[in-house]
Coordinates of C-alpha atoms in Angstrom, one line a residue:
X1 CA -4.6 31.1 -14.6
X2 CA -3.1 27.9 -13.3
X3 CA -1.7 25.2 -16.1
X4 CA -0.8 21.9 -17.0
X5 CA 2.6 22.5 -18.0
X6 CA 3.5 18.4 -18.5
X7 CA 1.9 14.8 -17.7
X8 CA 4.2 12.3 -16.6
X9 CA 3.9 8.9 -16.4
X10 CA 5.9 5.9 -15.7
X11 CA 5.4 2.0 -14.7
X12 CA 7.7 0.4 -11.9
X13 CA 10.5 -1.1 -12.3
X14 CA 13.5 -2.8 -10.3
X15 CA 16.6 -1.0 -10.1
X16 CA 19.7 -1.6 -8.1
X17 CA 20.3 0.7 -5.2
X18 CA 22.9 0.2 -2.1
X19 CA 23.3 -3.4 -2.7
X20 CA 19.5 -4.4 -3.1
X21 CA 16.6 -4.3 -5.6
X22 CA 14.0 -1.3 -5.2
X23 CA 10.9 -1.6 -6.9
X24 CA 10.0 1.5 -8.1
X25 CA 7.5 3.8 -10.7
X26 CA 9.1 7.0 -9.3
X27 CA 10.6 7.5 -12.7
X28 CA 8.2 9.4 -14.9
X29 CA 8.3 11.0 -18.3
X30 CA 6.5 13.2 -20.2
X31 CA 3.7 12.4 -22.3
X32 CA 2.9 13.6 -26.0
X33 CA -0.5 14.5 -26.8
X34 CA -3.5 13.7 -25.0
X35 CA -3.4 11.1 -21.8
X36 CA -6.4 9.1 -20.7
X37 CA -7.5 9.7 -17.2
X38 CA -9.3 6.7 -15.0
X39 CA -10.5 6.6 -12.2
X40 CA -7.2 5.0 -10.6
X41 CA -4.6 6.0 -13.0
X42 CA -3.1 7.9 -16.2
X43 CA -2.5 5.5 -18.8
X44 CA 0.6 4.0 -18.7
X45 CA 1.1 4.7 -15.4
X46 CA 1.5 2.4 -12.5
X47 CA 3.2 2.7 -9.0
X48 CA 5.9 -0.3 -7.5
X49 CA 4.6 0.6 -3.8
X50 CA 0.9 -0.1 -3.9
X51 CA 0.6 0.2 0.2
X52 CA 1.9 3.8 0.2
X53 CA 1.0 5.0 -3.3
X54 CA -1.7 4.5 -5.6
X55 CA -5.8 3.8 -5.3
X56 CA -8.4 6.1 -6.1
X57 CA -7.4 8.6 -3.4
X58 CA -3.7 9.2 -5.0
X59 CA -4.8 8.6 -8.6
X60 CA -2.6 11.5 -9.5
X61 CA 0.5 12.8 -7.9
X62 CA 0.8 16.7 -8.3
X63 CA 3.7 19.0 -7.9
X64 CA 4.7 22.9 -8.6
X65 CA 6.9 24.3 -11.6
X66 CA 7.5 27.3 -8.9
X67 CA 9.1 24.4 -6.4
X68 CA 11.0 23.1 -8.8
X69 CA 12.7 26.7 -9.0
X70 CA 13.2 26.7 -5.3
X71 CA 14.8 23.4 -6.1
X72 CA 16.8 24.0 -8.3
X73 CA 17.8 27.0 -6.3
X74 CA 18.6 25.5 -3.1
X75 CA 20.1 22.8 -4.4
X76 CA 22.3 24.7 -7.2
X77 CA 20.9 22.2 -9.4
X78 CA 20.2 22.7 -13.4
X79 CA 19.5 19.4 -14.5
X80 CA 16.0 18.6 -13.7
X81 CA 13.4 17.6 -16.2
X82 CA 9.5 17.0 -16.0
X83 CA 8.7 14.7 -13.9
X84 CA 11.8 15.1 -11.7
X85 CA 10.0 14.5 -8.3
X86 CA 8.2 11.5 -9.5
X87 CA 4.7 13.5 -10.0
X88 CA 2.1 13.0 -12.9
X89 CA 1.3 16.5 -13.6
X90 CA 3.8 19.3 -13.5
X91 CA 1.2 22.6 -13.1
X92 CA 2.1 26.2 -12.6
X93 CA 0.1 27.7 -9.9
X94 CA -2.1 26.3 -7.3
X95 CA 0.9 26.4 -4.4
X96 CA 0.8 24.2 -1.3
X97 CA -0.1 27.5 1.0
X98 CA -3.3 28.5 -1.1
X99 CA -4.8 25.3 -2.3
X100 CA -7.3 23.6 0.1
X101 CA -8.4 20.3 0.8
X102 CA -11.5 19.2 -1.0
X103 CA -10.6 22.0 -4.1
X104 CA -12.4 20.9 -7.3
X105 CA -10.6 21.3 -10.6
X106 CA -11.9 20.6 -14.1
X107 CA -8.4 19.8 -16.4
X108 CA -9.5 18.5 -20.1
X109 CA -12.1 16.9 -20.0
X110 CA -11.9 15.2 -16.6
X111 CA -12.9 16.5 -13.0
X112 CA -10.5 16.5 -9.8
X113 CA -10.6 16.7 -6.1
X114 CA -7.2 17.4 -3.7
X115 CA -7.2 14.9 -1.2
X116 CA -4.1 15.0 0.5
X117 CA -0.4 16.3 0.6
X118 CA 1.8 14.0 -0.6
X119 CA 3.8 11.5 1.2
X120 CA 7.1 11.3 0.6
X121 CA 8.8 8.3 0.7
X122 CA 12.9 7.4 0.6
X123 CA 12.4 6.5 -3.3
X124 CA 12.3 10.1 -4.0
X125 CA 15.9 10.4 -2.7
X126 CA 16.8 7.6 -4.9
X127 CA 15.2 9.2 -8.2
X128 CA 17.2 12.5 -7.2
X129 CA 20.4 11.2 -6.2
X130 CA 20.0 13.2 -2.7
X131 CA 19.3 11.1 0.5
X132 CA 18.1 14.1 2.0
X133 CA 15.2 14.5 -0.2
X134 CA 12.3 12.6 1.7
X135 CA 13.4 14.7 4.6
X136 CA 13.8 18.3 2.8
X137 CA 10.5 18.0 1.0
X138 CA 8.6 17.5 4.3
X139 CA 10.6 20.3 6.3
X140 CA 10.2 22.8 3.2
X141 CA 6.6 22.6 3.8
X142 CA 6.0 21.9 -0.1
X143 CA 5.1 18.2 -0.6
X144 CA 2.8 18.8 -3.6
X145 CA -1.0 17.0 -3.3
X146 CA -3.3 14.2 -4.9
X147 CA -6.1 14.2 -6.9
X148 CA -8.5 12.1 -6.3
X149 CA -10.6 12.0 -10.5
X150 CA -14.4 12.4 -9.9
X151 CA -14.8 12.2 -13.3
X152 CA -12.3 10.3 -16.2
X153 CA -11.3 11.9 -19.4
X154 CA -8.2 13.2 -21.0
X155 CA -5.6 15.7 -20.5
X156 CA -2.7 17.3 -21.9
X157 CA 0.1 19.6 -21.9
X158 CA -0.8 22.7 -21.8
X159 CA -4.8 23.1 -20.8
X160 CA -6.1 25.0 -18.2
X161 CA -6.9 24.2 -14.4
X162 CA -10.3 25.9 -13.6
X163 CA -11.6 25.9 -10.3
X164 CA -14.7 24.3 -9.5
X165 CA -15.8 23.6 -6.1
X166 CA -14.3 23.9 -2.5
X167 CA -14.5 22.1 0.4
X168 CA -16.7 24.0 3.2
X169 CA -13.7 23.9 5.9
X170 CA -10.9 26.0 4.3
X171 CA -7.4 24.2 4.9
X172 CA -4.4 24.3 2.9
X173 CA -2.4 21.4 2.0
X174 CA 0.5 22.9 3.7
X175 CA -1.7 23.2 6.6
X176 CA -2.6 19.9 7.0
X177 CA 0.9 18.8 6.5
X178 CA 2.0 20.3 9.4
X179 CA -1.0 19.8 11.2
X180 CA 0.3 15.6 11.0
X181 CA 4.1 16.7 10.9
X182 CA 4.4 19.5 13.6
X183 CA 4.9 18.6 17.7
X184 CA 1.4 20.5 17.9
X185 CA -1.8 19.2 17.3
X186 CA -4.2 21.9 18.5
X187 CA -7.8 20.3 19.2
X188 CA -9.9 22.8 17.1
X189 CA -7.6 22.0 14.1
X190 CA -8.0 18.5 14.5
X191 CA -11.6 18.6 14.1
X192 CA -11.6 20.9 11.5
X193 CA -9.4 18.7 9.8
X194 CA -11.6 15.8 10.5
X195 CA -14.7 17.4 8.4
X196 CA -13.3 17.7 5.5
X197 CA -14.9 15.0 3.5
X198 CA -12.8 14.8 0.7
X199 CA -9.3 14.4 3.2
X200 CA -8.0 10.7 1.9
X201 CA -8.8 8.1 4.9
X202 CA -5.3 7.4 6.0
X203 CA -4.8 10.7 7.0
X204 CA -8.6 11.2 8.4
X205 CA -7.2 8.1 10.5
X206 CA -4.5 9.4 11.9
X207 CA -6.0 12.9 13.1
X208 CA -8.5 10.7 14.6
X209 CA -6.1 8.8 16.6
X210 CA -4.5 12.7 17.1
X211 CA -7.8 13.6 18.4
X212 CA -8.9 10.2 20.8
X213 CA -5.4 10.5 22.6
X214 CA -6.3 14.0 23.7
X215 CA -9.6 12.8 24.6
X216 CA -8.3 9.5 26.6
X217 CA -5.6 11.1 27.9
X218 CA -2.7 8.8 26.0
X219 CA -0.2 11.1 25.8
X220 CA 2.6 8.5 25.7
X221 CA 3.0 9.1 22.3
X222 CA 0.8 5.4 21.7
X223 CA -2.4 6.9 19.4
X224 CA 0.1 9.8 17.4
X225 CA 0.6 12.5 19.8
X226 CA 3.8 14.1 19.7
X227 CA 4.9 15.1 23.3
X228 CA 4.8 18.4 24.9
X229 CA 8.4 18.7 25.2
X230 CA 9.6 17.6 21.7
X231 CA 9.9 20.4 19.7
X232 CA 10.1 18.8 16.6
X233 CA 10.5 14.9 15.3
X234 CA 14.0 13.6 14.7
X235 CA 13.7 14.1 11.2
X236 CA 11.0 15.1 8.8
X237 CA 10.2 12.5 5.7
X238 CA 10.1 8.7 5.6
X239 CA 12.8 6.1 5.2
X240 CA 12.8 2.4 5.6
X241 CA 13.6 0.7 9.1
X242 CA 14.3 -2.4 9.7
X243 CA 13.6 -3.4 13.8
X244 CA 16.5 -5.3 15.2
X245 CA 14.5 -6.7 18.6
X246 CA 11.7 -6.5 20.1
X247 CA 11.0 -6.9 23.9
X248 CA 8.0 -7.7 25.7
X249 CA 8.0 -5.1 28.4
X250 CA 4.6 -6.1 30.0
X251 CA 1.4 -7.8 29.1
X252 CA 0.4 -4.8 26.9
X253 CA 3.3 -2.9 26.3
X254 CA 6.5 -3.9 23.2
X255 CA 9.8 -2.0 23.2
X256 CA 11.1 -1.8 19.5
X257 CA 14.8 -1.4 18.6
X258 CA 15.1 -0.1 15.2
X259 CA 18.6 0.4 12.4
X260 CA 18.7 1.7 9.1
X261 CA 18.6 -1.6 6.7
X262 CA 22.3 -0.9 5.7
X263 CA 23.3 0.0 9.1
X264 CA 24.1 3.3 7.8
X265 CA 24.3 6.1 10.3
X266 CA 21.0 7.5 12.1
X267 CA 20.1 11.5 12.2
X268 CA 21.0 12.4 15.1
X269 CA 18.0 12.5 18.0
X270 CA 18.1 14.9 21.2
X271 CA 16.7 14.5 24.3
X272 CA 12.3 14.9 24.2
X273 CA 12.2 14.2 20.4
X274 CA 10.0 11.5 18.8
X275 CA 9.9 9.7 15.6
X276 CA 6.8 9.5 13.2
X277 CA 6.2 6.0 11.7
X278 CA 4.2 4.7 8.3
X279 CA 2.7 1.4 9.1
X280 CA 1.8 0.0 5.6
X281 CA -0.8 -2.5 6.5
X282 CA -0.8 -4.4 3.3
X283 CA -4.3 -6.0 2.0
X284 CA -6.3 -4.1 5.4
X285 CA -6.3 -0.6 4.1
X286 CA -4.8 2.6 4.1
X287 CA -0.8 3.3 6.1
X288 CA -1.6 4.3 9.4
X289 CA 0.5 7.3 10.8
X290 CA 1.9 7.6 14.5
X291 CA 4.5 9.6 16.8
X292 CA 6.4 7.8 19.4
X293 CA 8.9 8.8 21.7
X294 CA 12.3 7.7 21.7
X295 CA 12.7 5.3 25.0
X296 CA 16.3 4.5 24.6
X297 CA 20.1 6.1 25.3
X298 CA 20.3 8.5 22.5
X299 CA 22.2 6.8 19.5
X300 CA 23.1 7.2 15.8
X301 CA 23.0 3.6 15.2
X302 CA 19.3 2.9 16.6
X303 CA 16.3 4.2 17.5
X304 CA 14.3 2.4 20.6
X305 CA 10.5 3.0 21.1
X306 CA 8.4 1.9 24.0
X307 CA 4.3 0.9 22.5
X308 CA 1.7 0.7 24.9
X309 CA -0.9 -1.9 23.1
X310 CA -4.5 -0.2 23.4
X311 CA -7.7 -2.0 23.6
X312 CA -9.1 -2.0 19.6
X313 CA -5.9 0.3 19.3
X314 CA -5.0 -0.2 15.6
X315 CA -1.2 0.7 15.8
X316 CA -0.4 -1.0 18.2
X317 CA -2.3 -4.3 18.3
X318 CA -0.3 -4.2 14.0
X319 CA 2.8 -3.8 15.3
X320 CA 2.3 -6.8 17.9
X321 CA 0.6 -8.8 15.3
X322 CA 2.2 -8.4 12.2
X323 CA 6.3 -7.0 12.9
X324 CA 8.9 -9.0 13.5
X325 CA 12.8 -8.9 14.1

C-alpha cells in the first residue's frame, strides 16, 4: 500500500545566488498534523515562479521516498531531509514507471488526479547545492508528477494513497516524459498522449505542436520536433538563458544567439543535437515547449538557433513578439 510519508510546504522567498536575487518556494518543510488541501494549494504553501509552477494543474508537487534512495546513492549523499527536492508530498510507492496519467487517488479526505511529470527547473540545483540537478533528474527518467485536487480536504503524515480511477489510455509518467524529452516522437504515441484528458494543457500543447509538424511537414525543428539525426538534446533539464542578439534572417525567419546569464561555460553540443526551450508566456497561459536545432559553429560559450515564424505558430510569432536582447 502506497503512503504519505511527509507534507511539505514552503512560501517563496529571495535568496542570494551567483551574484543575484532568486525568488524562490523551492524550500519546503515538513508539516505537523493535518494540512488543508485547496484547490490551488496546501496551506502555507506558495511558489516564487508562478509561469512555470503553480495553478490548479500543479497544485501539488509529488516525489518518491525510493528516489530519494537512488539519490542519496548516486550522489553519496546522507544529508537530505523531507522535502529535499522541493515537493509537497514525500509518498512511498507509486514510482514514475507504473503510475499513469489521469490515475485518481483519494489521500485524507481529499481526491487527486496525476497530471503531468514534473518540470524541473535550475532552482532545484540551487536548493541542492548541485548544478547538475535539473539535468540529472530529467536524464534519470524520475521527475516525480502533479496532482491536480478534484476534491479539497486535509491530509497528513502517514495516511494511505488508495487508488481510485484511471485514465482510459494507459501511459506512465516516465513515459510521457520521454515521449516530450526523447529525439523520437512516434505518431501513435503522440495521439495517445493527446487523449488523455486529465494531461495538464502545457504539455497537451506541445505534443500537439509534436503532432502538426509531422503532419505539415516542419521538420526544422520550428513546432517541437527533434531532428532525425540528433540522438539526443544537448542536455536534459532546464536552465535560464539569457539571448545575446537576435537577427532577422528573412521576413519570417529570427536567428537567436543565446549565453548562460553569468557567462558561465555551456554543456558541450555535438554536431545534429538540438536544444529544448520553456517559453513562459506570462499572463497568456501555460509555458510552451519546443526543440530547435543548433544553427551555429559549435561552442561552449553560446548556443545559436535558427526560428522559422509560422502562420498562427505560437512559438514562434512569442519569440518575435515578446524576446529581446
Amino acid at each position: 500500500m502506497a503512503r504519505l510519508l511527509s507534507v511539505n510546504v514552503g512560501l517563496p522567498r529571495d535568496i542570494a545566488w551567483k551574484g543575484r536575487t532568486v525568488h524562490t518556494a523551492i524550500w519546503k518543510n515538513p508539516v505537523g498534523g493535518r494540512c488543508r488541501v485547496s484547490r490551488l494549494n496546501l496551506e502555507g504553501d506558495g511558489q516564487g515562479d508562478l509561469v512555470g509552477h503553480g495553478g490548479e494543474q500543479q497544485a501539488v508537487f509529488v516525489y518518491q521516498i525510493e528516489s530519494y534512495r537512488y539519490w542519496q546513492q548516486h550522489l553519496k549523499r546522507t544529508d537530505f531531509v523531507h522535502g529535499q527536492f522541493g515537493e509537497n508530498f514525500t509518498i512511498e510507492g507509486l514510482p514514475d514507471d507504473a503510475v499513469c496519467i489521469g490515475d485518481r487517488y483519494r489521500i485524507g479526505s481529499a481526491l487527486f488526479e496525476i497530471t503531468a511529470p514534473r518540470v524541473t527547473c535550475y532552482r532545484v540545483g540551487i536548493r541542492m547545492n548541485e548544478p547538475r540537478m535539473a539535468a540529472l533528474l530529467t536524464s534519470s527518467g524520475r521527475p516525480g508528477f502533479y496532482f491536480r485536487v478534484l476534491q479539497e480536504g486535509e491530509v497528513g503524515a502517514g495516511d494511505e494513497i488508495v487508488k481510485v480511477g484511471e485514465a482510459k489510455e494507459r501511459i506512465t509518467v516516465a513515459e510521457i516524459n520521454a515521449l516530450l524529452y526523447s529525439p523520437n516522437h512516434p505518431r501513435d504515441r503522440l495521439e495517445r498522449a493527446l487523449r488523455i484528458e486529465a494531461l495538464s494543457p502545457g504539455w497537451h500543447a506541445s505534443f500537439e505542436a509534436l503532432l502538426q509538424s509531422q503532419t505539415t511537414g516542419a521538420g526544422s525543428g520550428n513546432a517541437g520536433l527533434a531532428p532525425a539525426a540528433a540522438a539526443h538534446p544537448v542536455a536534459p533539464g532546464f536552465q535560464p538563458l539569457a539571448v545575446a542578439t537576435i537577427d532577422q534572417e528573412s521576413a519570417d525567419v529570427l536567428s537567436l544567439l543565446m549565453r548562460h546569464p553569468d557567462d558561465q561555460p555551456l554543456q558541450p553540443a555535438l554536431p545534429g543535437q538540438y536544444i529544448v526551450l520553456r517559453l513562459g508566456r506570462i499572463g497568456v497561459g501555460p509555458p510552451l515547449f519546443r526543440s530547435y536545432s543548433l544553427s551555429g559553429p559549435l561552442s561552449t560559450k553560446r548556443y545559436r538557433i535558427s526560428v522559422k515564424i509560422e502562420p498562427n505558430g505560437a512559438a514562434g510569432t512569442y519569440l518575435r513578439e515578446h524576446i529581446r536582447a
